[in-house]
C-alpha cells in the first residue's frame, strides 16, 4: 500500500499570495514518488487557486504536480441555507479529492461532535471524496482502557452506517490531542498499539479482511526527526503533518523519509 502523507496547513498562511508561494515551494520540495501519495490541505478559500490537472494532480504557475488537494472540513449538505458552509460538491468541483474531518481543533473550537462528524463522513463519501477521520484521546489517564474506549467511540460513531464498499475511501488518523501542536509526540510503540487497536475496531464493524489493510495515519508533532520512526515502527500507513507542513523543505524531507521505506 502507498504511504499517505497529509499536510494540514490549518488557518495558514494569511494571504493568497503566500499560500501560492507555499504551494509552489511544496511542489518543488516533494520528491516525485510512486510509493507515496501526498495530500495538501490548505484553507478552503485557497483551494480553487490551485488549479488541478486532468490527471487529478494539482498545478500552479505552470508546475504540474502529483499532489492531491484536500480540505480541512466539509458540511454535510451540498447547497442550501447554511451560511458559511462549504459542501462536498463544491470541494469536488475545485479539484479536491480528500477531506479531513473531526480534527480535534474543529471538535474543540467549532463544536464538532461524533454525530456531526458521522454526518460529514456520510455526505463526503456520497459526494465521491476520500475522508480522513481524526480521532484521539484528550489525555492519557492512568486507566488505559478509558482512553481506548474514548477512541473506540469516536471511530464507531464516525463510521456508523457506512457500507463496506465505501470503507475503501476512508482513512483514520490517530492524533492524540496532547501531541498536537505540542513538542510531545507519541512514541512509535504506543502508536503501534493504537493502530492495531483501531484496526480491531474496524474488524468488529466491517470484518477482518478489510481491517487488515485499513489505513491508519499518525498525527501529532511529526517532524523530520521522528517521521521515519513512526512510519517504520508505528504500524501506520502515513502521517498527518501540521506545523512541519508549513515549511516546504521540512515537509519534502518527511515525504522523502516515507519514500525511502
Ligand atoms: C495536526 O494539525 O493535525 C497536527 C498534528 O499538528 P502538528 O503536526 O503541528 O502537531
XYZ file of N, CA and C and ligand atoms in Angstrom:
793
model
N 0.839 -1.204 0.000
C 0.000 0.000 0.000
C 0.877 1.260 0.000
N 0.456 2.259 -0.792
C 1.216 3.513 -0.811
C 1.113 4.200 0.532
N 2.175 4.832 0.969
C 2.108 5.650 2.180
C 1.335 6.929 1.843
N 0.632 7.439 2.826
C -0.140 8.668 2.634
C 0.401 9.740 3.578
N 0.881 10.832 3.001
C 1.411 11.927 3.818
C 0.525 13.151 3.569
N -0.071 13.639 4.655
C -1.055 14.716 4.531
C -0.533 15.978 5.215
N -0.586 17.086 4.468
C -0.183 18.378 5.028
C -1.438 19.123 5.465
N -1.527 19.414 6.745
C -2.654 20.215 7.249
C -2.127 21.615 7.569
N -2.432 22.549 6.671
C -1.927 23.912 6.858
C -2.707 24.662 7.935
N -3.800 24.080 8.399
C -4.677 24.759 9.381
C -5.052 26.147 8.855
N -5.086 27.163 9.715
C -5.512 28.511 9.290
C -4.274 29.329 8.891
N -3.542 28.810 7.909
C -2.305 29.432 7.421
C -2.180 29.208 5.917
N -1.434 30.047 5.198
C -0.900 31.348 5.626
C -1.975 32.434 5.479
N -1.572 33.690 5.716
C -2.586 34.740 5.846
C -3.102 35.288 4.521
N -2.352 35.105 3.421
C -2.814 35.686 2.150
C -2.723 34.661 1.020
N -3.495 34.919 -0.025
C -3.474 34.028 -1.193
C -2.071 33.959 -1.797
N -1.427 35.107 -1.869
C -0.080 35.118 -2.448
C 0.867 34.194 -1.661
N 0.797 34.298 -0.347
C 1.667 33.429 0.478
C 1.295 31.953 0.297
N -0.002 31.711 0.171
C -0.450 30.318 0.001
C 0.062 29.774 -1.323
N 0.010 30.609 -2.360
C 0.511 30.165 -3.663
C 2.013 29.915 -3.610
N 2.711 30.774 -2.890
C 4.168 30.574 -2.761
C 4.475 29.265 -2.039
N 3.725 29.029 -0.967
C 3.949 27.797 -0.197
C 3.606 26.561 -1.034
N 2.549 26.666 -1.801
C 2.155 25.528 -2.630
C 3.216 25.260 -3.694
N 3.695 26.339 -4.320
C 4.745 26.209 -5.331
C 6.012 25.586 -4.718
N 6.377 26.064 -3.540
C 7.574 25.543 -2.870
C 7.375 24.080 -2.467
N 6.158 23.756 -2.090
C 5.877 22.361 -1.689
C 5.977 21.432 -2.894
N 5.431 21.877 -4.018
C 5.539 21.066 -5.247
C 7.014 20.786 -5.546
N 7.822 21.819 -5.380
C 9.253 21.697 -5.683
C 9.965 20.767 -4.701
N 9.594 20.882 -3.430
C 10.318 20.150 -2.380
C 9.918 18.678 -2.275
N 8.718 18.370 -2.719
C 8.238 16.995 -2.545
C 8.748 16.130 -3.702
N 9.496 15.083 -3.375
C 10.027 14.253 -4.458
C 8.914 13.487 -5.166
N 9.075 13.337 -6.474
C 8.098 12.518 -7.217
C 8.277 11.076 -6.753
N 7.176 10.429 -6.495
C 7.300 9.093 -5.921
C 6.120 8.224 -6.279
N 6.439 6.964 -6.534
C 5.356 6.011 -6.809
C 4.867 5.390 -5.505
N 5.677 5.535 -4.436
C 5.342 4.846 -3.176
C 4.545 5.691 -2.215
N 4.478 6.977 -2.506
C 3.855 7.880 -1.525
C 2.802 8.749 -2.206
N 1.667 8.867 -1.548
C 0.630 9.788 -2.011
C 0.673 10.992 -1.078
N 0.714 12.180 -1.657
C 0.814 13.387 -0.828
C -0.434 14.240 -1.026
N -1.045 14.615 0.089
C -2.260 15.438 0.044
C -1.970 16.746 0.772
N -2.282 17.863 0.120
C -2.094 19.167 0.758
C -3.466 19.760 1.061
N -3.664 20.132 2.332
C -4.956 20.674 2.775
C -4.794 22.130 3.206
N -4.978 23.055 2.282
C -4.917 24.477 2.649
C -6.288 24.921 3.160
N -6.414 26.139 3.670
C -7.733 26.667 3.984
C -8.603 26.633 2.718
N -9.896 26.381 2.861
C -10.789 26.189 1.698
C -10.745 27.332 0.703
N -10.587 28.550 1.230
C -10.654 29.711 0.353
C -9.544 29.690 -0.704
N -8.463 28.988 -0.441
C -7.342 28.938 -1.394
C -7.460 27.789 -2.396
N -8.353 26.858 -2.123
C -8.344 25.628 -2.915
C -8.506 25.868 -4.410
N -9.422 26.752 -4.766
C -9.673 26.941 -6.193
C -8.529 27.685 -6.874
N -7.616 28.253 -6.092
C -6.442 28.921 -6.669
C -5.366 27.935 -7.094
N -5.511 26.684 -6.649
C -4.519 25.670 -7.011
C -5.119 24.802 -8.115
N -4.967 25.266 -9.339
C -5.644 24.566 -10.429
C -5.163 23.128 -10.495
N -6.044 22.298 -10.961
C -5.683 20.878 -10.982
C -5.626 20.377 -12.415
N -4.782 19.405 -12.640
C -4.592 18.898 -13.990
C -5.617 17.815 -14.290
N -5.712 17.490 -15.577
C -6.686 16.483 -15.992
C -6.404 15.149 -15.311
N -5.139 14.927 -14.953
C -4.789 13.635 -14.337
C -5.186 13.578 -12.869
N -5.709 14.665 -12.371
C -6.131 14.647 -10.971
C -5.086 15.235 -10.056
N -3.929 15.545 -10.600
C -2.909 16.214 -9.790
C -3.234 17.691 -9.718
N -2.517 18.413 -8.923
C -2.746 19.842 -8.828
C -1.633 20.546 -9.601
N -1.873 21.782 -9.947
C -0.869 22.517 -10.714
C -0.914 23.964 -10.305
N 0.237 24.591 -10.378
C 0.234 26.020 -10.110
C 1.420 26.661 -10.806
N 1.161 27.801 -11.438
C 2.237 28.541 -12.096
C 3.009 27.684 -13.081
N 2.307 26.833 -13.816
C 2.973 26.018 -14.823
C 3.614 24.755 -14.258
N 3.636 24.616 -12.919
C 4.229 23.398 -12.341
C 3.110 22.384 -12.087
N 3.160 21.296 -12.809
C 2.157 20.258 -12.558
C 2.734 19.328 -11.512
N 1.917 18.872 -10.623
C 2.455 18.009 -9.572
C 1.546 16.819 -9.353
N 2.054 15.873 -8.611
C 1.232 14.724 -8.254
C 0.511 14.958 -6.946
N 0.632 16.147 -6.400
C -0.008 16.406 -5.108
C -1.522 16.388 -5.249
N -2.170 15.806 -4.266
C -3.638 15.827 -4.237
C -4.073 16.985 -3.356
N -5.252 17.487 -3.651
C -5.781 18.573 -2.822
C -6.767 18.024 -1.803
N -6.665 18.536 -0.587
C -7.593 18.127 0.466
C -8.181 19.349 1.148
N -9.350 19.176 1.741
C -9.960 20.252 2.529
C -9.847 19.871 4.003
N -9.983 20.847 4.856
C -9.815 20.614 6.305
C -11.128 20.316 7.005
N -12.221 20.465 6.263
C -13.543 20.210 6.835
C -14.553 20.269 5.694
N -15.761 19.814 5.953
C -16.837 19.918 4.967
C -18.162 19.919 5.725
N -19.180 20.517 5.099
C -20.521 20.447 5.682
C -21.230 19.227 5.088
N -22.353 18.829 5.682
C -22.996 17.598 5.216
C -24.083 17.831 4.165
N -24.300 19.081 3.773
C -25.248 19.333 2.677
C -24.464 19.951 1.528
N -24.933 19.704 0.304
C -24.250 20.272 -0.859
C -24.551 21.755 -1.045
N -25.808 22.118 -0.839
C -26.241 23.512 -1.035
C -27.368 23.806 -0.037
N -27.731 25.071 0.079
C -28.890 25.422 0.915
C -28.614 26.592 1.827
N -29.533 26.818 2.736
C -29.447 27.969 3.643
C -28.574 27.619 4.846
N -27.280 27.551 4.605
C -26.317 27.180 5.651
C -25.155 28.164 5.579
N -25.378 29.341 6.072
C -24.400 30.419 5.915
C -23.013 30.020 6.405
N -22.044 30.228 5.536
C -20.653 29.948 5.910
C -20.198 28.537 5.598
N -21.141 27.699 5.179
C -20.770 26.293 4.984
C -20.209 26.028 3.587
N -19.415 24.980 3.474
C -18.865 24.518 2.194
C -19.235 23.037 2.046
N -19.941 22.728 0.958
C -20.446 21.364 0.783
C -19.524 20.476 -0.026
N -19.772 19.152 0.019
C -18.919 18.198 -0.691
C -18.814 18.462 -2.193
N -19.918 18.816 -2.836
C -19.861 19.018 -4.295
C -19.014 20.231 -4.647
N -19.061 21.246 -3.782
C -18.238 22.438 -4.026
C -16.763 22.052 -4.014
N -16.399 21.260 -3.016
C -14.996 20.837 -2.905
C -14.587 20.022 -4.124
N -15.442 19.091 -4.462
C -15.154 18.218 -5.606
C -14.967 19.054 -6.877
N -15.794 20.081 -7.018
C -15.770 20.874 -8.255
C -14.510 21.724 -8.396
N -13.757 21.920 -7.311
C -12.492 22.667 -7.456
C -11.282 21.732 -7.373
N -11.525 20.439 -7.520
C -10.418 19.503 -7.627
C -9.994 18.828 -6.336
N -10.801 18.989 -5.304
C -10.460 18.343 -4.029
C -10.782 16.855 -4.100
N -9.867 16.029 -3.581
C -10.151 14.593 -3.562
C -10.230 14.033 -2.136
N -9.633 14.739 -1.180
C -9.638 14.277 0.214
C -10.257 15.339 1.112
N -10.851 14.914 2.204
C -11.288 15.894 3.200
C -11.034 15.337 4.611
N -10.394 16.191 5.398
C -10.133 15.851 6.804
C -11.393 16.193 7.587
N -11.749 15.363 8.535
C -12.890 15.741 9.384
C -12.718 15.250 10.807
N -13.368 15.978 11.704
C -13.283 15.600 13.111
C -11.947 15.954 13.731
N -11.207 16.867 13.088
C -9.942 17.284 13.697
C -10.235 17.827 15.091
N -9.338 17.578 16.034
C -9.617 17.971 17.429
C -9.823 19.483 17.551
N -9.165 20.244 16.675
C -9.360 21.704 16.747
C -10.774 22.070 16.306
N -11.348 21.331 15.392
C -12.739 21.575 14.983
C -13.682 21.094 16.084
N -13.317 19.991 16.709
C -14.190 19.493 17.792
C -14.178 20.474 18.954
N -12.992 21.001 19.287
C -12.875 21.860 20.472
C -13.339 23.283 20.221
N -13.023 23.816 19.043
C -13.282 25.249 18.816
C -14.519 25.527 17.974
N -15.011 24.528 17.255
C -16.150 24.787 16.366
C -17.320 23.838 16.628
N -17.254 23.139 17.719
C -18.416 22.352 18.149
C -18.668 21.052 17.415
N -17.701 20.532 16.673
C -17.927 19.231 16.039
C -18.112 18.159 17.106
N -19.044 17.258 16.830
C -19.309 16.146 17.745
C -19.181 14.842 16.959
N -19.238 13.734 17.652
C -19.200 12.459 16.933
C -20.359 12.379 15.935
N -21.504 12.936 16.314
C -22.677 12.891 15.425
C -22.473 13.779 14.181
N -21.939 14.983 14.389
C -21.742 15.833 13.198
C -20.640 15.247 12.315
N -19.651 14.634 12.931
C -18.586 14.006 12.130
C -19.186 12.864 11.304
N -20.077 12.101 11.927
C -20.725 10.995 11.194
C -21.480 11.522 9.962
N -22.196 12.623 10.134
C -22.951 13.185 9.007
C -22.007 13.683 7.907
N -20.891 14.262 8.330
C -19.916 14.759 7.357
C -19.268 13.598 6.589
N -18.934 12.532 7.325
C -18.327 11.350 6.684
C -19.283 10.820 5.617
N -20.546 10.639 5.997
C -21.527 10.063 5.069
C -21.686 10.951 3.836
N -21.786 12.268 4.043
C -22.010 13.188 2.916
C -20.784 13.247 2.009
N -19.610 13.273 2.604
C -18.386 13.365 1.797
C -18.206 12.099 0.957
N -18.472 10.937 1.558
C -18.336 9.688 0.806
C -19.348 9.647 -0.337
N -20.564 10.080 -0.038
C -21.610 10.114 -1.070
C -21.196 11.056 -2.201
N -20.506 12.113 -1.843
C -20.055 13.095 -2.837
C -18.777 12.693 -3.557
N -18.284 11.488 -3.299
C -17.131 10.986 -4.046
C -15.786 11.444 -3.516
N -15.750 11.885 -2.265
C -14.474 12.309 -1.672
C -13.912 11.187 -0.807
N -12.596 11.194 -0.613
C -11.976 10.286 0.359
C -11.926 11.023 1.686
N -12.225 10.337 2.762
C -12.275 11.030 4.049
C -11.150 10.570 4.979
N -10.634 11.541 5.704
C -9.610 11.271 6.720
C -10.239 11.661 8.048
N -10.629 10.665 8.832
C -11.334 10.930 10.085
C -10.328 10.979 11.228
N -10.296 12.115 11.913
C -9.343 12.259 13.024
C -9.970 11.805 14.331
N -9.226 10.995 15.066
C -9.656 10.548 16.391
C -8.456 10.649 17.334
N -8.737 10.685 18.616
C -7.622 10.719 19.573
C -8.083 11.172 20.932
N -7.465 10.591 21.939
C -7.858 10.916 23.314
C -7.297 12.261 23.740
N -7.996 12.876 24.714
C -7.533 14.178 25.204
C -6.332 14.018 26.119
N -6.408 13.032 26.985
C -5.290 12.783 27.906
C -5.082 11.282 28.035
N -3.943 10.927 28.530
C -3.687 9.518 28.841
C -3.917 9.330 30.326
N -5.106 8.920 30.673
C -5.395 8.703 32.094
C -4.622 7.483 32.583
N -4.582 7.358 33.889
C -3.892 6.206 34.473
C -4.513 4.909 33.952
N -5.818 4.932 33.791
C -6.504 3.734 33.334
C -6.543 3.724 31.794
N -5.704 2.871 31.209
C -5.558 2.867 29.748
C -6.865 2.541 29.034
N -7.729 1.738 29.693
C -8.951 1.341 28.998
C -9.859 2.547 28.772
N -9.688 3.579 29.602
C -10.558 4.760 29.465
C -10.291 5.508 28.155
N -9.021 5.745 27.864
C -8.774 6.487 26.625
C -8.982 5.608 25.399
N -8.754 4.324 25.587
C -9.007 3.418 24.469
C -10.504 3.432 24.118
N -11.337 3.440 25.141
C -12.786 3.453 24.888
C -13.233 4.760 24.248
N -12.566 5.834 24.633
C -12.875 7.146 24.051
C -12.615 7.116 22.533
N -11.479 6.574 22.166
C -11.118 6.475 20.745
C -12.069 5.516 20.020
N -12.421 4.425 20.699
C -13.331 3.428 20.093
C -14.660 4.091 19.725
N -15.159 4.878 20.663
C -16.439 5.545 20.444
C -16.331 6.517 19.249
N -15.235 7.233 19.189
C -15.064 8.183 18.074
C -15.058 7.449 16.725
N -14.334 6.340 16.678
C -14.263 5.586 15.411
C -15.633 5.011 15.070
N -16.254 4.351 16.054
C -17.526 3.673 15.778
C -18.607 4.661 15.374
N -18.655 5.790 16.068
C -19.724 6.740 15.744
C -19.481 7.432 14.410
N -18.234 7.707 14.087
C -17.951 8.377 12.805
C -18.300 7.477 11.621
N -18.070 6.178 11.798
C -18.226 5.270 10.653
C -19.540 4.482 10.679
N -20.360 4.771 11.654
C -21.655 4.058 11.769
C -22.489 4.285 10.502
N -22.971 3.180 9.953
C -23.902 3.291 8.826
C -23.235 3.299 7.455
N -21.918 3.363 7.390
C -21.334 3.367 6.046
C -21.135 1.924 5.569
N -21.136 1.747 4.267
C -21.047 0.384 3.731
C -19.600 -0.081 3.691
N -19.447 -1.390 3.591
C -18.104 -1.956 3.491
C -17.418 -1.446 2.221
N -18.213 -1.294 1.165
C -17.642 -0.819 -0.106
C -17.107 0.609 0.045
N -17.811 1.422 0.806
C -17.384 2.827 0.960
C -16.125 2.942 1.815
N -15.868 1.905 2.596
C -14.723 1.952 3.514
C -13.379 2.111 2.783
N -13.357 1.737 1.516
C -12.084 1.872 0.773
C -11.691 3.347 0.594
N -12.650 4.233 0.824
C -12.339 5.665 0.716
C -12.208 6.335 2.080
N -11.962 5.520 3.095
C -11.849 6.057 4.457
C -10.465 5.767 5.026
N -9.932 6.769 5.688
C -8.662 6.644 6.412
C -8.938 7.170 7.817
N -8.368 6.543 8.837
C -8.472 7.108 10.190
C -7.102 7.653 10.586
N -7.102 8.890 11.073
C -5.850 9.475 11.573
C -5.908 9.464 13.097
N -4.969 8.735 13.689
C -4.877 8.730 15.156
C -4.026 9.910 15.580
N -4.672 10.851 16.270
C -3.982 12.064 16.702
C -4.291 12.336 18.174
N -3.457 11.816 19.074
C -3.713 12.125 20.489
C -3.631 13.629 20.697
N -4.629 14.187 21.351
C -4.728 15.656 21.436
C -3.513 16.296 22.086
N -2.991 15.620 23.101
C -1.860 16.169 23.825
C -0.595 16.247 22.959
N -0.617 15.550 21.838
C 0.570 15.558 20.966
C 0.440 16.574 19.832
N -0.751 17.137 19.657
C -0.955 18.077 18.545
C -0.495 19.469 18.952
N 0.316 20.064 18.103
C 0.768 21.429 18.360
C 1.615 21.544 19.612
N 2.135 20.428 20.086
C 2.981 20.460 21.286
C 4.390 20.050 20.859
N 5.250 19.799 21.835
C 6.556 19.263 21.463
C 6.652 17.811 21.884
N 5.499 17.287 22.246
C 5.489 15.950 22.818
C 4.749 14.992 21.890
N 5.483 14.430 20.941
C 4.853 13.447 20.059
C 4.623 12.156 20.841
N 3.717 11.324 20.332
C 3.552 9.991 20.900
C 4.833 9.197 20.595
N 4.925 8.000 21.134
C 6.058 7.147 20.759
C 5.574 6.171 19.675
N 6.477 5.724 18.824
C 6.066 4.745 17.809
C 5.474 3.488 18.448
N 5.991 3.097 19.624
C 5.499 1.877 20.293
C 4.023 2.024 20.662
N 3.681 3.173 21.250
C 2.284 3.311 21.667
C 1.391 3.599 20.458
N 1.951 4.244 19.431
C 1.167 4.427 18.196
C 0.862 3.069 17.571
N 1.840 2.168 17.630
C 1.623 0.821 17.084
C 0.439 0.151 17.783
N 0.398 0.267 19.100
C -0.730 -0.321 19.859
C -2.051 0.279 19.406
N -2.061 1.611 19.233
C -3.310 2.275 18.856
C -3.703 1.938 17.415
N -2.714 1.806 16.541
C -3.032 1.466 15.142
C -3.664 0.068 15.083
N -3.101 -0.857 15.877
C -3.664 -2.216 15.907
C -5.066 -2.199 16.501
N -5.211 -1.377 17.539
C -6.500 -1.268 18.219
C -7.568 -0.705 17.263
N -7.186 0.317 16.501
C -8.149 0.925 15.554
C -8.540 -0.102 14.487
N -7.568 -0.889 14.027
C -7.908 -1.920 13.034
C -8.806 -2.998 13.661
N -8.640 -3.222 14.966
C -9.504 -4.197 15.653
C -10.949 -3.659 15.701
N -11.062 -2.370 15.935
C -12.402 -1.761 15.954
C -13.037 -1.881 14.559
N -12.212 -1.619 13.543
C -12.704 -1.729 12.161
C -13.122 -3.182 11.882
N -12.336 -4.131 12.395
C -12.675 -5.550 12.192
C -14.029 -5.850 12.825
N -14.266 -5.295 13.997
C -15.544 -5.519 14.683
C -16.714 -4.938 13.900
N -16.463 -3.904 13.160
C -17.559 -3.256 12.416
C -17.718 -3.809 11.000
N -16.580 -4.122 10.363
C -16.641 -4.444 8.923
C -16.002 -5.790 8.561
N -15.436 -6.466 9.538
C -14.824 -7.772 9.260
C -13.308 -7.701 9.164
N -12.698 -8.873 9.378
C -11.236 -8.962 9.449
C -10.532 -8.627 8.150
N -11.124 -9.014 7.041
C -10.422 -8.873 5.762
C -10.145 -7.404 5.466
N -11.186 -6.575 5.547
C -10.955 -5.146 5.249
C -10.105 -4.490 6.328
N -10.229 -4.986 7.552
C -9.496 -4.357 8.660
C -7.988 -4.500 8.499
N -7.572 -5.645 7.948
C -6.136 -5.905 7.833
C -5.418 -4.846 7.010
N -6.087 -4.379 5.961
C -5.420 -3.395 5.088
C -5.983 -1.991 5.301
N -6.696 -1.805 6.416
C -7.313 -0.492 6.638
C -6.240 0.545 7.000
N -6.202 1.684 6.266
C -5.138 2.666 6.517
C -5.355 3.530 7.758
N -4.325 3.541 8.587
C -4.315 4.383 9.787
C -3.109 5.315 9.678
N -3.335 6.591 9.974
C -2.238 7.568 9.980
C -1.927 7.959 11.421
N -0.722 8.471 11.613
C -0.409 9.095 12.904
C -0.240 10.593 12.695
N -0.748 11.391 13.642
C -0.520 12.831 13.623
C -0.297 13.349 15.032
N 0.566 14.331 15.154
C 0.862 14.926 16.467
C 2.344 15.192 16.568
N 2.736 16.460 16.246
C 4.142 16.867 16.342
C 5.084 16.003 15.505
N 4.616 15.644 14.317
C 5.517 14.934 13.398
C 6.527 15.944 12.856
N 7.781 15.515 12.769
C 8.823 16.384 12.211
C 9.848 15.525 11.469
N 10.879 16.181 10.954
C 11.879 15.423 10.174
C 12.526 14.355 11.046
N 12.697 14.686 12.322
C 13.417 13.788 13.225
C 12.649 12.536 13.622
N 11.322 12.585 13.611
C 10.592 11.404 14.113
C 9.731 10.706 13.046
N 9.629 11.311 11.857
C 8.720 10.761 10.835
C 9.069 9.311 10.489
N 10.345 9.074 10.287
C 10.779 7.744 9.869
C 10.421 6.681 10.912
N 10.642 7.030 12.185
C 10.365 6.061 13.259
C 8.874 5.715 13.305
N 8.023 6.730 13.135
C 6.583 6.430 13.145
C 6.203 5.525 11.978
N 6.771 5.830 10.815
C 6.408 5.045 9.631
C 6.967 3.629 9.706
N 8.125 3.493 10.296
C 8.783 2.173 10.338
C 8.265 1.314 11.493
N 8.089 1.946 12.664
C 7.778 1.152 13.859
C 6.391 1.416 14.446
N 5.676 2.388 13.893
C 4.404 2.789 14.495
C 3.188 2.079 13.917
N 3.411 1.164 12.969
C 2.293 0.395 12.413
C 1.309 1.239 11.617
N 1.740 2.421 11.176
C 0.814 3.289 10.442
C 1.170 3.347 8.954
N 0.196 3.785 8.188
C 0.357 3.831 6.735
C 0.679 5.235 6.242
N 0.838 6.140 7.160
C 1.158 7.501 6.752
C 1.084 8.454 7.924
N 1.194 9.729 7.593
C 1.294 10.760 8.632
C 0.408 11.952 8.305
N -0.130 12.565 9.341
C -0.843 13.838 9.197
C 0.057 14.889 9.843
N 0.502 15.821 9.015
C 1.550 16.748 9.457
C 0.981 18.164 9.540
N 1.047 18.771 10.717
C 0.570 20.143 10.886
C 1.681 21.141 10.651
N 2.249 21.661 11.748
C 3.242 22.737 11.643
C 4.350 22.469 10.638
N 4.874 21.260 10.639
C 6.028 20.990 9.762
C 5.663 21.112 8.287
N 4.362 21.070 7.971
C 3.985 21.177 6.554
C 4.029 22.618 6.063
N 4.173 23.568 7.002
C 4.272 24.981 6.602
C 5.694 25.336 6.181
N 6.610 24.423 6.418
C 7.992 24.576 5.971
C 8.168 23.569 4.824
N 8.153 24.074 3.594
C 8.112 23.164 2.444
C 9.301 22.205 2.434
N 10.476 22.703 2.859
C 11.667 21.825 2.821
C 11.528 20.702 3.839
N 11.058 21.059 5.043
C 10.858 20.032 6.081
C 9.816 19.021 5.613
N 8.752 19.525 5.023
C 7.694 18.618 4.559
C 8.236 17.703 3.460
N 9.013 18.284 2.540
C 9.608 17.484 1.470
C 10.484 16.370 2.041
N 11.208 16.676 3.120
C 12.090 15.669 3.753
C 11.242 14.550 4.375
N 10.132 14.940 4.977
C 9.253 13.922 5.578
C 8.739 12.970 4.480
N 8.359 13.562 3.347
C 7.896 12.709 2.229
C 9.046 11.824 1.747
N 10.255 12.389 1.727
C 11.432 11.599 1.325
C 11.629 10.402 2.235
N 11.447 10.634 3.545
C 11.576 9.526 4.516
C 10.570 8.437 4.178
N 9.341 8.837 3.883
C 8.305 7.850 3.563
C 8.661 7.106 2.279
N 9.232 7.826 1.364
C 9.607 7.263 0.069
C 10.701 6.209 0.214
N 11.581 6.439 1.193
C 12.734 5.554 1.358
C 12.400 4.259 2.088
N 11.189 4.103 2.577
C 10.880 2.891 3.370
C 10.346 1.765 2.519
C -2.464 18.464 13.016
O -2.700 19.553 12.520
O -3.272 17.567 12.903
C -1.211 18.243 13.747
C -0.910 17.034 14.095
O -0.437 19.343 14.027
P 1.116 19.323 14.482
O 1.834 18.436 13.496
O 1.525 20.741 14.388
O 1.172 18.777 15.873
